[in-house]
PDB file of C-alpha atoms in Angstrom:
ATOM      1  CA  MET A  25       0.177   0.307   0.040  1.00 51.00           C
ATOM      2  CA  LYS A  26       3.166   2.388   1.424  1.00 49.00           C
ATOM      3  CA  SER A  27       4.871   1.826  -2.327  1.00 52.00           C
ATOM      4  CA  ASN A  28       1.313   2.708  -4.434  1.00 51.00           C
ATOM      5  CA  VAL A  29       1.072   5.737  -2.697  1.00 48.00           C
ATOM      6  CA  SER A  30       5.145   6.820  -2.623  1.00 52.00           C
ATOM      7  CA  SER A  31       4.751   5.325  -6.343  1.00 50.00           C
ATOM      8  CA  VAL A  32       1.784   8.097  -6.950  1.00 45.00           C
ATOM      9  CA  LYS A  33       3.469  10.562  -5.328  1.00 52.00           C
ATOM     10  CA  ARG A  34       6.273  10.271  -7.074  1.00 57.00           C
ATOM     11  CA  LEU A  35       4.457  11.072 -10.300  1.00 50.00           C
ATOM     12  CA  GLY A  36       3.023  14.412  -8.952  1.00 49.00           C
ATOM     13  CA  ARG A  37       6.209  16.168  -8.182  1.00 57.00           C
ATOM     14  CA  ASN A  38       7.358  14.497 -11.496  1.00 56.00           C
ATOM     15  CA  PHE A  39       4.022  16.081 -13.151  1.00 52.00           C
ATOM     16  CA  ALA A  40       4.748  18.661 -11.639  1.00 49.00           C
ATOM     17  CA  ALA A  41       8.204  19.296 -11.741  1.00 49.00           C
ATOM     18  CA  ALA A  42       7.939  18.627 -15.486  1.00 51.00           C
ATOM     19  CA  LEU A  43       4.857  21.468 -15.696  1.00 50.00           C
ATOM     20  CA  LEU A  44       6.759  23.962 -14.152  1.00 47.00           C
ATOM     21  CA  HIS A  45       9.601  23.201 -16.629  1.00 50.00           C
ATOM     22  CA  PHE A  46       7.413  24.202 -19.662  1.00 47.00           C
ATOM     23  CA  VAL A  47       6.260  27.153 -17.939  1.00 46.00           C
ATOM     24  CA  PHE A  48       9.005  28.610 -16.930  1.00 47.00           C
ATOM     25  CA  ALA A  49      11.045  27.787 -20.617  1.00 47.00           C
ATOM     26  CA  SER A  50       7.636  29.053 -22.708  1.00 46.00           C
ATOM     27  CA  VAL A  51       8.225  31.999 -19.881  1.00 48.00           C
ATOM     28  CA  GLY A  52      12.188  32.244 -21.163  1.00 46.00           C
ATOM     29  CA  SER A  53      11.253  31.850 -24.572  1.00 55.00           C
ATOM     30  CA  ALA A  54       9.177  35.001 -24.949  1.00 68.00           C
ATOM     31  CA  GLN A  55      12.059  36.771 -22.326  1.00 76.00           C
ATOM     32  CA  ASP A  56      14.793  35.575 -24.781  1.00 88.00           C
ATOM     33  CA  PHE A  57      12.556  36.453 -27.607  1.00 96.00           C
ATOM     34  CA  PRO A  58      14.558  37.695 -29.994  1.00 96.00           C
ATOM     35  CA  LYS A  59      17.538  35.872 -30.062  1.00 95.00           C
ATOM     36  CA  HIS A  60      18.566  37.664 -33.955  1.00 97.00           C
ATOM     37  CA  ALA A  61      17.112  38.638 -37.290  1.00 97.00           C
ATOM     38  CA  LEU A  62      13.468  37.388 -38.478  1.00 98.00           C
ATOM     39  CA  THR A  63      12.483  36.276 -41.551  1.00 98.00           C
ATOM     40  CA  MET A  64       9.553  38.016 -42.933  1.00 98.00           C
ATOM     41  CA  VAL A  65       8.373  36.331 -46.448  1.00 98.00           C
ATOM     42  CA  VAL A  66       6.331  37.746 -48.918  1.00 97.00           C
ATOM     43  CA  PRO A  67       4.390  35.910 -51.080  1.00 95.00           C
ATOM     44  CA  PHE A  68       4.631  37.770 -53.637  1.00 91.00           C
ATOM     45  CA  SER A  69       7.210  39.051 -56.075  1.00 86.00           C
ATOM     46  CA  VAL A  70       9.057  42.345 -54.745  1.00 90.00           C
ATOM     47  CA  GLY A  71       7.913  45.335 -55.698  1.00 81.00           C
ATOM     48  CA  GLY A  72       3.855  45.138 -55.754  1.00 80.00           C
ATOM     49  CA  GLY A  73       2.455  47.571 -52.921  1.00 83.00           C
ATOM     50  CA  THR A  74       1.998  44.477 -50.530  1.00 90.00           C
ATOM     51  CA  ASP A  75       6.522  44.452 -50.481  1.00 92.00           C
ATOM     52  CA  SER A  76       6.036  48.103 -50.021  1.00 92.00           C
ATOM     53  CA  ILE A  77       3.808  48.031 -47.423  1.00 94.00           C
ATOM     54  CA  ALA A  78       5.566  44.303 -45.490  1.00 96.00           C
ATOM     55  CA  ARG A  79       8.995  46.846 -46.056  1.00 97.00           C
ATOM     56  CA  ASP A  80       7.515  50.110 -44.670  1.00 96.00           C
ATOM     57  CA  MET A  81       6.296  46.802 -41.612  1.00 97.00           C
ATOM     58  CA  ALA A  82       9.510  45.446 -41.652  1.00 98.00           C
ATOM     59  CA  LYS A  83      11.233  49.098 -40.049  1.00 98.00           C
ATOM     60  CA  LEU A  84       9.355  49.079 -37.627  1.00 98.00           C
ATOM     61  CA  MET A  85       9.135  46.657 -36.082  1.00 98.00           C
ATOM     62  CA  SER A  86      12.739  46.100 -36.064  1.00 98.00           C
ATOM     63  CA  ASP A  87      13.525  49.767 -34.689  1.00 97.00           C
ATOM     64  CA  ARG A  88      10.825  48.239 -31.814  1.00 97.00           C
ATOM     65  CA  LEU A  89      12.088  44.436 -31.537  1.00 97.00           C
ATOM     66  CA  GLY A  90      15.300  45.681 -31.601  1.00 96.00           C
ATOM     67  CA  GLN A  91      16.678  42.585 -34.641  1.00 97.00           C
ATOM     68  CA  PRO A  92      16.504  43.373 -38.395  1.00 98.00           C
ATOM     69  CA  VAL A  93      13.344  42.227 -39.481  1.00 98.00           C
ATOM     70  CA  VAL A  94      14.635  40.988 -43.098  1.00 98.00           C
ATOM     71  CA  ILE A  95      12.557  40.829 -45.738  1.00 98.00           C
ATOM     72  CA  GLU A  96      12.271  37.431 -47.974  1.00 98.00           C
ATOM     73  CA  ASN A  97      10.456  37.200 -51.591  1.00 96.00           C
ATOM     74  CA  ARG A  98       9.032  34.020 -52.486  1.00 95.00           C
ATOM     75  CA  GLY A  99       6.524  34.055 -54.872  1.00 91.00           C
ATOM     76  CA  GLY A 100       4.324  31.808 -57.009  1.00 90.00           C
ATOM     77  CA  ALA A 101       1.160  30.060 -57.262  1.00 90.00           C
ATOM     78  CA  GLY A 102      -1.314  32.757 -55.448  1.00 89.00           C
ATOM     79  CA  GLY A 103       1.159  33.295 -52.695  1.00 93.00           C
ATOM     80  CA  ALA A 104       1.368  29.623 -51.996  1.00 95.00           C
ATOM     81  CA  LEU A 105       5.392  28.889 -52.406  1.00 96.00           C
ATOM     82  CA  GLY A 106       5.647  31.243 -49.453  1.00 97.00           C
ATOM     83  CA  ALA A 107       3.162  30.342 -47.097  1.00 98.00           C
ATOM     84  CA  ASP A 108       4.209  26.500 -47.517  1.00 98.00           C
ATOM     85  CA  PHE A 109       7.925  28.406 -46.806  1.00 98.00           C
ATOM     86  CA  VAL A 110       6.366  29.659 -43.876  1.00 98.00           C
ATOM     87  CA  ALA A 111       4.743  26.634 -42.205  1.00 98.00           C
ATOM     88  CA  LYS A 112       7.402  24.561 -42.105  1.00 98.00           C
ATOM     89  CA  ALA A 113       9.772  26.673 -40.634  1.00 98.00           C
ATOM     90  CA  LYS A 114      11.255  26.474 -37.010  1.00 98.00           C
ATOM     91  CA  ALA A 115       8.356  27.646 -35.028  1.00 98.00           C
ATOM     92  CA  ASP A 116       9.983  29.810 -32.939  1.00 97.00           C
ATOM     93  CA  GLY A 117       9.250  33.462 -34.300  1.00 98.00           C
ATOM     94  CA  HIS A 118      11.874  34.233 -36.350  1.00 98.00           C
ATOM     95  CA  THR A 119       9.810  32.944 -39.625  1.00 98.00           C
ATOM     96  CA  LEU A 120       6.313  35.079 -40.382  1.00 98.00           C
ATOM     97  CA  LEU A 121       4.430  34.959 -43.073  1.00 98.00           C
ATOM     98  CA  PHE A 122       2.923  38.524 -44.835  1.00 98.00           C
ATOM     99  CA  ALA A 123      -0.383  37.967 -45.562  1.00 98.00           C
ATOM    100  CA  THR A 124      -2.618  39.093 -47.653  1.00 96.00           C
ATOM    101  CA  SER A 125      -6.923  38.477 -47.855  1.00 96.00           C
ATOM    102  CA  THR A 126      -5.760  35.822 -50.956  1.00 95.00           C
ATOM    103  CA  PHE A 127      -4.151  33.845 -48.225  1.00 97.00           C
ATOM    104  CA  ALA A 128      -8.008  32.501 -47.958  1.00 97.00           C
ATOM    105  CA  THR A 129      -9.350  33.315 -51.440  1.00 96.00           C
ATOM    106  CA  ASN A 130      -6.974  30.468 -52.608  1.00 95.00           C
ATOM    107  CA  ALA A 131      -6.863  28.441 -49.652  1.00 96.00           C
ATOM    108  CA  ALA A 132     -11.234  28.292 -50.371  1.00 96.00           C
ATOM    109  CA  ILE A 133     -10.346  27.324 -54.226  1.00 94.00           C
ATOM    110  CA  SER A 134      -7.131  24.505 -53.792  1.00 89.00           C
ATOM    111  CA  LEU A 135      -7.838  21.639 -51.928  1.00 79.00           C
ATOM    112  CA  ARG A 136      -3.919  20.013 -52.405  1.00 89.00           C
ATOM    113  CA  LEU A 137      -1.889  22.482 -50.863  1.00 94.00           C
ATOM    114  CA  PRO A 138       0.767  21.254 -48.812  1.00 96.00           C
ATOM    115  CA  TYR A 139      -0.885  22.814 -46.074  1.00 97.00           C
ATOM    116  CA  ASP A 140      -3.291  23.706 -43.617  1.00 97.00           C
ATOM    117  CA  PRO A 141      -3.895  27.456 -43.816  1.00 97.00           C
ATOM    118  CA  ILE A 142      -6.210  27.350 -40.457  1.00 96.00           C
ATOM    119  CA  LYS A 143      -3.991  24.287 -38.258  1.00 97.00           C
ATOM    120  CA  ASP A 144      -0.759  24.632 -39.593  1.00 98.00           C
ATOM    121  CA  PHE A 145      -0.944  29.011 -38.310  1.00 98.00           C
ATOM    122  CA  SER A 146      -0.874  30.983 -35.769  1.00 98.00           C
ATOM    123  CA  PRO A 147      -2.023  34.201 -36.862  1.00 98.00           C
ATOM    124  CA  ILE A 148      -0.925  37.343 -35.103  1.00 98.00           C
ATOM    125  CA  ALA A 149      -2.712  40.302 -36.098  1.00 98.00           C
ATOM    126  CA  MET A 150      -3.839  41.848 -39.125  1.00 98.00           C
ATOM    127  CA  ILE A 151      -2.540  45.288 -39.310  1.00 97.00           C
ATOM    128  CA  GLY A 152      -5.724  46.816 -42.317  1.00 97.00           C
ATOM    129  CA  ARG A 153      -8.197  46.273 -43.911  1.00 96.00           C
ATOM    130  CA  GLY A 154      -9.881  48.503 -46.794  1.00 96.00           C
ATOM    131  CA  PRO A 155     -12.616  47.574 -50.200  1.00 97.00           C
ATOM    132  CA  LEU A 156     -12.307  46.518 -53.428  1.00 97.00           C
ATOM    133  CA  LEU A 157     -13.539  48.735 -56.703  1.00 97.00           C
ATOM    134  CA  ILE A 158     -16.027  47.655 -58.743  1.00 98.00           C
ATOM    135  CA  VAL A 159     -14.714  48.951 -62.348  1.00 98.00           C
ATOM    136  CA  GLY A 160     -15.995  48.785 -65.732  1.00 97.00           C
ATOM    137  CA  SER A 161     -14.777  49.322 -69.149  1.00 97.00           C
ATOM    138  CA  ARG A 162     -15.691  52.811 -70.676  1.00 96.00           C
ATOM    139  CA  GLN A 163     -16.228  50.557 -73.997  1.00 96.00           C
ATOM    140  CA  LEU A 164     -19.222  48.934 -71.862  1.00 95.00           C
ATOM    141  CA  GLY A 165     -20.230  52.230 -71.200  1.00 95.00           C
ATOM    142  CA  ALA A 166     -22.296  51.532 -67.647  1.00 96.00           C
ATOM    143  CA  ARG A 167     -21.424  54.404 -65.800  1.00 96.00           C
ATOM    144  CA  THR A 168     -24.055  52.720 -63.100  1.00 97.00           C
ATOM    145  CA  LEU A 169     -23.931  49.667 -61.422  1.00 98.00           C
ATOM    146  CA  SER A 170     -27.634  48.466 -62.246  1.00 97.00           C
ATOM    147  CA  GLU A 171     -26.945  50.380 -66.346  1.00 97.00           C
ATOM    148  CA  LEU A 172     -23.682  47.470 -65.739  1.00 97.00           C
ATOM    149  CA  ILE A 173     -26.191  44.614 -64.507  1.00 97.00           C
ATOM    150  CA  THR A 174     -29.244  45.305 -67.670  1.00 97.00           C
ATOM    151  CA  LEU A 175     -26.206  45.110 -70.192  1.00 96.00           C
ATOM    152  CA  GLY A 176     -25.312  42.023 -68.328  1.00 96.00           C
ATOM    153  CA  LYS A 177     -28.447  40.491 -68.624  1.00 95.00           C
ATOM    154  CA  THR A 178     -29.170  42.014 -71.857  1.00 94.00           C
ATOM    155  CA  LYS A 179     -25.786  40.093 -73.249  1.00 91.00           C
ATOM    156  CA  PRO A 180     -26.923  37.246 -74.420  1.00 90.00           C
ATOM    157  CA  GLU A 181     -23.029  36.058 -73.546  1.00 91.00           C
ATOM    158  CA  GLY A 182     -23.234  37.814 -70.404  1.00 93.00           C
ATOM    159  CA  LEU A 183     -21.065  39.370 -68.982  1.00 96.00           C
ATOM    160  CA  ASN A 184     -17.186  38.364 -68.267  1.00 97.00           C
ATOM    161  CA  TYR A 185     -14.867  39.582 -65.227  1.00 98.00           C
ATOM    162  CA  CYS A 186     -10.788  39.807 -65.224  1.00 97.00           C
ATOM    163  CA  SER A 187      -8.904  39.375 -61.774  1.00 96.00           C
ATOM    164  CA  ALA A 188      -5.087  38.606 -60.721  1.00 93.00           C
ATOM    165  CA  GLY A 189      -5.377  35.469 -60.555  1.00 93.00           C
ATOM    166  CA  GLU A 190      -7.096  32.519 -60.602  1.00 93.00           C
ATOM    167  CA  GLY A 191      -7.908  31.732 -56.288  1.00 94.00           C
ATOM    168  CA  SER A 192      -7.197  36.130 -56.616  1.00 95.00           C
ATOM    169  CA  ILE A 193      -9.337  38.031 -54.108  1.00 96.00           C
ATOM    170  CA  ASN A 194     -10.340  39.445 -56.944  1.00 96.00           C
ATOM    171  CA  HIS A 195     -11.605  35.998 -59.160  1.00 97.00           C
ATOM    172  CA  LEU A 196     -13.682  35.230 -55.893  1.00 97.00           C
ATOM    173  CA  ALA A 197     -14.868  38.769 -55.292  1.00 98.00           C
ATOM    174  CA  GLY A 198     -16.453  38.774 -58.662  1.00 97.00           C
ATOM    175  CA  GLU A 199     -18.260  35.055 -58.029  1.00 97.00           C
ATOM    176  CA  LEU A 200     -19.926  36.082 -54.976  1.00 97.00           C
ATOM    177  CA  PHE A 201     -20.976  39.624 -57.408  1.00 98.00           C
ATOM    178  CA  SER A 202     -22.025  36.704 -59.912  1.00 97.00           C
ATOM    179  CA  GLN A 203     -24.444  35.266 -57.134  1.00 97.00           C
ATOM    180  CA  LYS A 204     -25.598  37.858 -55.934  1.00 97.00           C
ATOM    181  CA  THR A 205     -26.720  39.854 -59.158  1.00 96.00           C
ATOM    182  CA  GLY A 206     -27.672  36.555 -60.942  1.00 95.00           C
ATOM    183  CA  LEU A 207     -25.163  37.604 -64.545  1.00 95.00           C
ATOM    184  CA  SER A 208     -24.015  35.126 -66.125  1.00 94.00           C
ATOM    185  CA  MET A 209     -19.995  35.807 -66.303  1.00 96.00           C
ATOM    186  CA  THR A 210     -17.064  34.369 -67.170  1.00 97.00           C
ATOM    187  CA  HIS A 211     -13.272  34.826 -65.210  1.00 97.00           C
ATOM    188  CA  VAL A 212     -10.465  35.318 -67.424  1.00 98.00           C
ATOM    189  CA  PRO A 213      -7.973  35.373 -65.195  1.00 96.00           C
ATOM    190  CA  PHE A 214      -4.017  36.901 -66.111  1.00 94.00           C
ATOM    191  CA  LYS A 215      -0.497  36.744 -64.008  1.00 90.00           C
ATOM    192  CA  GLY A 216      -1.470  39.760 -62.099  1.00 89.00           C
ATOM    193  CA  SER A 217      -3.425  42.987 -61.717  1.00 91.00           C
ATOM    194  CA  GLY A 218      -0.765  45.277 -63.712  1.00 91.00           C
ATOM    195  CA  PRO A 219      -1.738  42.624 -67.595  1.00 94.00           C
ATOM    196  CA  ALA A 220      -5.689  42.614 -66.282  1.00 95.00           C
ATOM    197  CA  THR A 221      -5.811  45.987 -66.469  1.00 95.00           C
ATOM    198  CA  ILE A 222      -4.285  46.855 -69.470  1.00 96.00           C
ATOM    199  CA  GLU A 223      -7.098  44.182 -70.616  1.00 97.00           C
ATOM    200  CA  LEU A 224      -9.704  46.467 -68.894  1.00 97.00           C
ATOM    201  CA  LEU A 225      -8.414  49.785 -70.412  1.00 97.00           C
ATOM    202  CA  ALA A 226      -7.862  48.051 -74.418  1.00 97.00           C
ATOM    203  CA  GLY A 227     -11.864  47.484 -74.342  1.00 97.00           C
ATOM    204  CA  ARG A 228     -11.794  43.064 -73.689  1.00 97.00           C
ATOM    205  CA  VAL A 229     -13.108  42.738 -70.480  1.00 98.00           C
ATOM    206  CA  ASP A 230     -16.122  44.268 -69.178  1.00 97.00           C
ATOM    207  CA  MET A 231     -15.418  44.065 -65.503  1.00 98.00           C
ATOM    208  CA  PHE A 232     -12.981  43.901 -63.077  1.00 98.00           C
ATOM    209  CA  VAL A 233     -13.673  43.676 -59.227  1.00 98.00           C
ATOM    210  CA  ALA A 234     -10.067  46.119 -58.360  1.00 96.00           C
ATOM    211  CA  THR A 235      -7.911  46.817 -55.358  1.00 94.00           C
ATOM    212  CA  VAL A 236      -7.314  50.688 -54.902  1.00 94.00           C
ATOM    213  CA  PRO A 237      -3.963  50.848 -56.002  1.00 90.00           C
ATOM    214  CA  THR A 238      -4.029  48.752 -58.432  1.00 90.00           C
ATOM    215  CA  ILE A 239      -7.255  51.349 -60.397  1.00 92.00           C
ATOM    216  CA  LEU A 240      -6.633  54.364 -58.434  1.00 92.00           C
ATOM    217  CA  THR A 241      -4.572  56.605 -61.384  1.00 92.00           C
ATOM    218  CA  HIS A 242      -6.300  55.579 -63.914  1.00 95.00           C
ATOM    219  CA  VAL A 243     -10.026  56.259 -62.063  1.00 93.00           C
ATOM    220  CA  HIS A 244      -8.288  60.109 -61.436  1.00 91.00           C
ATOM    221  CA  GLU A 245      -7.398  60.117 -65.264  1.00 94.00           C
ATOM    222  CA  SER A 246     -10.808  59.124 -66.223  1.00 93.00           C
ATOM    223  CA  LYS A 247     -10.175  55.992 -67.531  1.00 95.00           C
ATOM    224  CA  LEU A 248     -11.541  53.479 -66.236  1.00 96.00           C
ATOM    225  CA  PRO A 249     -15.163  54.496 -63.975  1.00 96.00           C
ATOM    226  CA  VAL A 250     -15.972  53.501 -60.067  1.00 97.00           C
ATOM    227  CA  LEU A 251     -19.760  51.827 -59.784  1.00 98.00           C
ATOM    228  CA  ALA A 252     -19.594  50.836 -56.783  1.00 98.00           C
ATOM    229  CA  VAL A 253     -17.504  50.017 -53.341  1.00 98.00           C
ATOM    230  CA  THR A 254     -17.585  46.908 -51.694  1.00 98.00           C
ATOM    231  CA  GLY A 255     -17.258  47.532 -48.331  1.00 96.00           C
ATOM    232  CA  ALA A 256     -19.574  48.737 -45.515  1.00 95.00           C
ATOM    233  CA  LYS A 257     -19.179  52.286 -45.986  1.00 95.00           C
ATOM    234  CA  ARG A 258     -18.412  54.925 -48.586  1.00 96.00           C
ATOM    235  CA  SER A 259     -14.778  54.843 -48.806  1.00 95.00           C
ATOM    236  CA  PRO A 260     -13.499  58.882 -48.878  1.00 94.00           C
ATOM    237  CA  LEU A 261     -11.764  59.003 -51.509  1.00 95.00           C
ATOM    238  CA  PHE A 262     -14.163  58.079 -53.797  1.00 95.00           C
ATOM    239  CA  PRO A 263     -17.260  59.948 -51.255  1.00 95.00           C
ATOM    240  CA  ASP A 264     -20.066  60.103 -54.090  1.00 96.00           C
ATOM    241  CA  VAL A 265     -19.057  56.346 -55.498  1.00 97.00           C
ATOM    242  CA  PRO A 266     -22.417  53.966 -53.513  1.00 98.00           C
ATOM    243  CA  THR A 267     -21.952  51.350 -51.923  1.00 98.00           C
ATOM    244  CA  MET A 268     -22.801  47.663 -52.970  1.00 98.00           C
ATOM    245  CA  ALA A 269     -25.558  48.064 -50.330  1.00 97.00           C
ATOM    246  CA  GLN A 270     -26.508  51.455 -51.681  1.00 98.00           C
ATOM    247  CA  ALA A 271     -26.220  50.424 -55.197  1.00 97.00           C
ATOM    248  CA  GLY A 272     -28.223  47.342 -55.498  1.00 97.00           C
ATOM    249  CA  VAL A 273     -26.645  44.667 -54.455  1.00 97.00           C
ATOM    250  CA  PRO A 274     -27.413  43.949 -50.700  1.00 96.00           C
ATOM    251  CA  GLY A 275     -25.435  41.755 -49.322  1.00 94.00           C
ATOM    252  CA  PHE A 276     -22.490  42.739 -50.691  1.00 96.00           C
ATOM    253  CA  GLU A 277     -19.273  43.297 -48.542  1.00 96.00           C
ATOM    254  CA  VAL A 278     -15.939  41.973 -49.348  1.00 97.00           C
ATOM    255  CA  THR A 279     -12.516  43.719 -48.292  1.00 96.00           C
ATOM    256  CA  THR A 280      -9.053  42.867 -49.351  1.00 96.00           C
ATOM    257  CA  TRP A 281      -6.544  43.129 -46.059  1.00 97.00           C
ATOM    258  CA  TRP A 282      -3.158  42.604 -44.360  1.00 97.00           C
ATOM    259  CA  GLY A 283      -1.582  40.456 -41.356  1.00 98.00           C
ATOM    260  CA  ILE A 284       0.867  38.584 -40.341  1.00 98.00           C
ATOM    261  CA  LEU A 285       1.410  34.971 -38.739  1.00 98.00           C
ATOM    262  CA  ALA A 286       3.405  32.887 -37.354  1.00 98.00           C
ATOM    263  CA  PRO A 287       4.222  28.672 -37.676  1.00 98.00           C
ATOM    264  CA  ALA A 288       1.741  26.824 -35.982  1.00 98.00           C
ATOM    265  CA  ARG A 289       2.833  25.729 -31.782  1.00 97.00           C
ATOM    266  CA  THR A 290       4.786  29.223 -30.975  1.00 98.00           C
ATOM    267  CA  SER A 291       4.113  30.076 -27.990  1.00 97.00           C
ATOM    268  CA  PRO A 292       2.091  32.297 -27.586  1.00 97.00           C
ATOM    269  CA  GLN A 293       3.656  34.262 -24.816  1.00 97.00           C
ATOM    270  CA  VAL A 294       6.055  35.492 -28.411  1.00 98.00           C
ATOM    271  CA  ILE A 295       3.077  35.094 -30.088  1.00 98.00           C
ATOM    272  CA  GLU A 296       1.598  37.689 -27.462  1.00 98.00           C
ATOM    273  CA  MET A 297       4.702  39.576 -27.848  1.00 98.00           C
ATOM    274  CA  LEU A 298       4.938  40.400 -31.171  1.00 98.00           C
ATOM    275  CA  ASN A 299       1.441  41.308 -31.072  1.00 98.00           C
ATOM    276  CA  ARG A 300       2.755  44.025 -28.745  1.00 98.00           C
ATOM    277  CA  VAL A 301       4.634  44.848 -31.468  1.00 98.00           C
ATOM    278  CA  ILE A 302       2.828  44.699 -34.021  1.00 98.00           C
ATOM    279  CA  ASN A 303      -0.434  46.071 -33.302  1.00 98.00           C
ATOM    280  CA  ASP A 304       2.454  49.421 -32.273  1.00 97.00           C
ATOM    281  CA  ALA A 305       4.175  49.550 -35.549  1.00 97.00           C
ATOM    282  CA  ALA A 306       0.017  49.381 -38.098  1.00 97.00           C
ATOM    283  CA  SER A 307      -0.809  52.423 -35.218  1.00 96.00           C
ATOM    284  CA  SER A 308       1.801  54.162 -36.095  1.00 96.00           C
ATOM    285  CA  GLU A 309       1.553  57.807 -38.782  1.00 96.00           C
ATOM    286  CA  THR A 310       3.941  55.879 -41.020  1.00 94.00           C
ATOM    287  CA  ILE A 311       1.568  53.460 -42.036  1.00 96.00           C
ATOM    288  CA  LYS A 312      -1.773  54.701 -41.258  1.00 96.00           C
ATOM    289  CA  ALA A 313      -1.199  56.912 -44.033  1.00 94.00           C
ATOM    290  CA  ARG A 314       0.350  54.096 -46.375  1.00 92.00           C
ATOM    291  CA  LEU A 315      -2.761  52.047 -45.262  1.00 94.00           C
ATOM    292  CA  GLU A 316      -5.272  55.419 -46.354  1.00 93.00           C
ATOM    293  CA  ARG A 317      -3.399  56.175 -49.504  1.00 90.00           C
ATOM    294  CA  GLU A 318      -4.277  52.844 -49.944  1.00 87.00           C
ATOM    295  CA  GLY A 319      -7.990  52.837 -49.416  1.00 91.00           C
ATOM    296  CA  ALA A 320      -8.317  51.162 -45.950  1.00 95.00           C
ATOM    297  CA  ASP A 321      -7.687  51.488 -41.826  1.00 94.00           C
ATOM    298  CA  SER A 322      -5.756  50.610 -39.974  1.00 94.00           C
ATOM    299  CA  ILE A 323      -6.328  47.782 -37.499  1.00 94.00           C
ATOM    300  CA  ARG A 324      -5.124  47.047 -34.061  1.00 94.00           C
ATOM    301  CA  MET A 325      -7.049  43.384 -33.221  1.00 96.00           C
ATOM    302  CA  THR A 326      -5.467  40.266 -30.951  1.00 98.00           C
ATOM    303  CA  SER A 327      -3.907  37.449 -32.499  1.00 98.00           C
ATOM    304  CA  ALA A 328      -7.347  35.707 -31.240  1.00 98.00           C
ATOM    305  CA  GLY A 329      -9.266  37.876 -32.633  1.00 98.00           C
ATOM    306  CA  PHE A 330      -7.745  37.255 -36.285  1.00 98.00           C
ATOM    307  CA  THR A 331      -7.452  33.851 -36.047  1.00 98.00           C
ATOM    308  CA  LYS A 332     -11.380  34.856 -35.403  1.00 98.00           C
ATOM    309  CA  GLU A 333     -11.201  36.863 -38.979  1.00 97.00           C
ATOM    310  CA  LEU A 334      -9.714  34.084 -40.585  1.00 97.00           C
ATOM    311  CA  THR A 335     -11.758  31.568 -39.305  1.00 97.00           C
ATOM    312  CA  HIS A 336     -14.857  33.692 -40.448  1.00 97.00           C
ATOM    313  CA  GLU A 337     -13.395  34.642 -43.327  1.00 96.00           C
ATOM    314  CA  LEU A 338     -12.282  31.006 -44.634  1.00 97.00           C
ATOM    315  CA  LYS A 339     -14.796  28.997 -43.966  1.00 97.00           C
ATOM    316  CA  THR A 340     -17.396  32.330 -46.277  1.00 96.00           C
ATOM    317  CA  TRP A 341     -14.356  31.535 -49.226  1.00 97.00           C
ATOM    318  CA  GLN A 342     -15.228  27.524 -49.412  1.00 96.00           C
ATOM    319  CA  ALA A 343     -19.559  28.520 -49.779  1.00 96.00           C
ATOM    320  CA  ILE A 344     -19.276  30.619 -52.425  1.00 96.00           C
ATOM    321  CA  ALA A 345     -16.179  28.055 -54.319  1.00 96.00           C
ATOM    322  CA  LYS A 346     -18.271  25.482 -53.766  1.00 95.00           C
ATOM    323  CA  THR A 347     -21.280  27.293 -55.403  1.00 95.00           C
ATOM    324  CA  ALA A 348     -19.405  28.525 -58.427  1.00 93.00           C
ATOM    325  CA  ASN A 349     -18.207  24.566 -58.703  1.00 92.00           C
ATOM    326  CA  LEU A 350     -14.293  26.123 -58.073  1.00 90.00           C
ATOM    327  CA  HIS A 351     -13.519  22.927 -55.932  1.00 72.00           C
TER     328      HIS A 351
END
């Protein structure tokens, strides 16, 4: 009997010691962090809007962490190559992913990704969010969203719309537009927003659900009409342009976002520390002004909040993709 009691006590002491070791190791990992330079992977090519915002964030994060934050561009497969690299990196907080809304939309149509967008990542913070724009070609002749919808219903072949590629935010937003309006629409994917915009300007495609920086210059030069914004409220950049609900298409709210994730199983203490640093950087005048030029707002968000948002958005896009038979 005494032997059994001693064994139980010994097991209890061992468990307590292991628990204390885990707690102190976790605290220690946060206190020692960062031990060296961080790598922030941008899953797109050098020079784009996402790359530029990431570099602004990296500089501000470096100032606050006391270690360099180095940008590494790993473009390809709609952002999947860069995301996969981070998913398989050491979970110590030194390798991060600078993601956009395409992280969710690409995962929504891709059933064979080498990673799980939820299980293989620890979301740290979303830094900004902004609407897209419904833009028609001048050759189409639609001056309002209702005119575009009417044209689409009267054309035997329906309308076509361009995107930056399969699985992009433009692609799935176009599919949602088709579902909400009942229009027959043909998707015309391109390798990036630049080529898509060129075809829209030439009138070879009818419509583009575009990000603000992609299209802003052409709108200011009156080369392309903006028919609606996809956010819940009007954009300060386009105060005279209605929201989708105001233009007659309720239930259509689509935003693009930027956020930072770490590999799954990264210490919660490190995630919390990085969350504070990222939120502080995103609240700086540098990032606020930069996002305002993109038609977006900076955001302060907890890791749990970002996880909830990402999970909800992925489910939403998966449902849209399923309805459109994109799987």
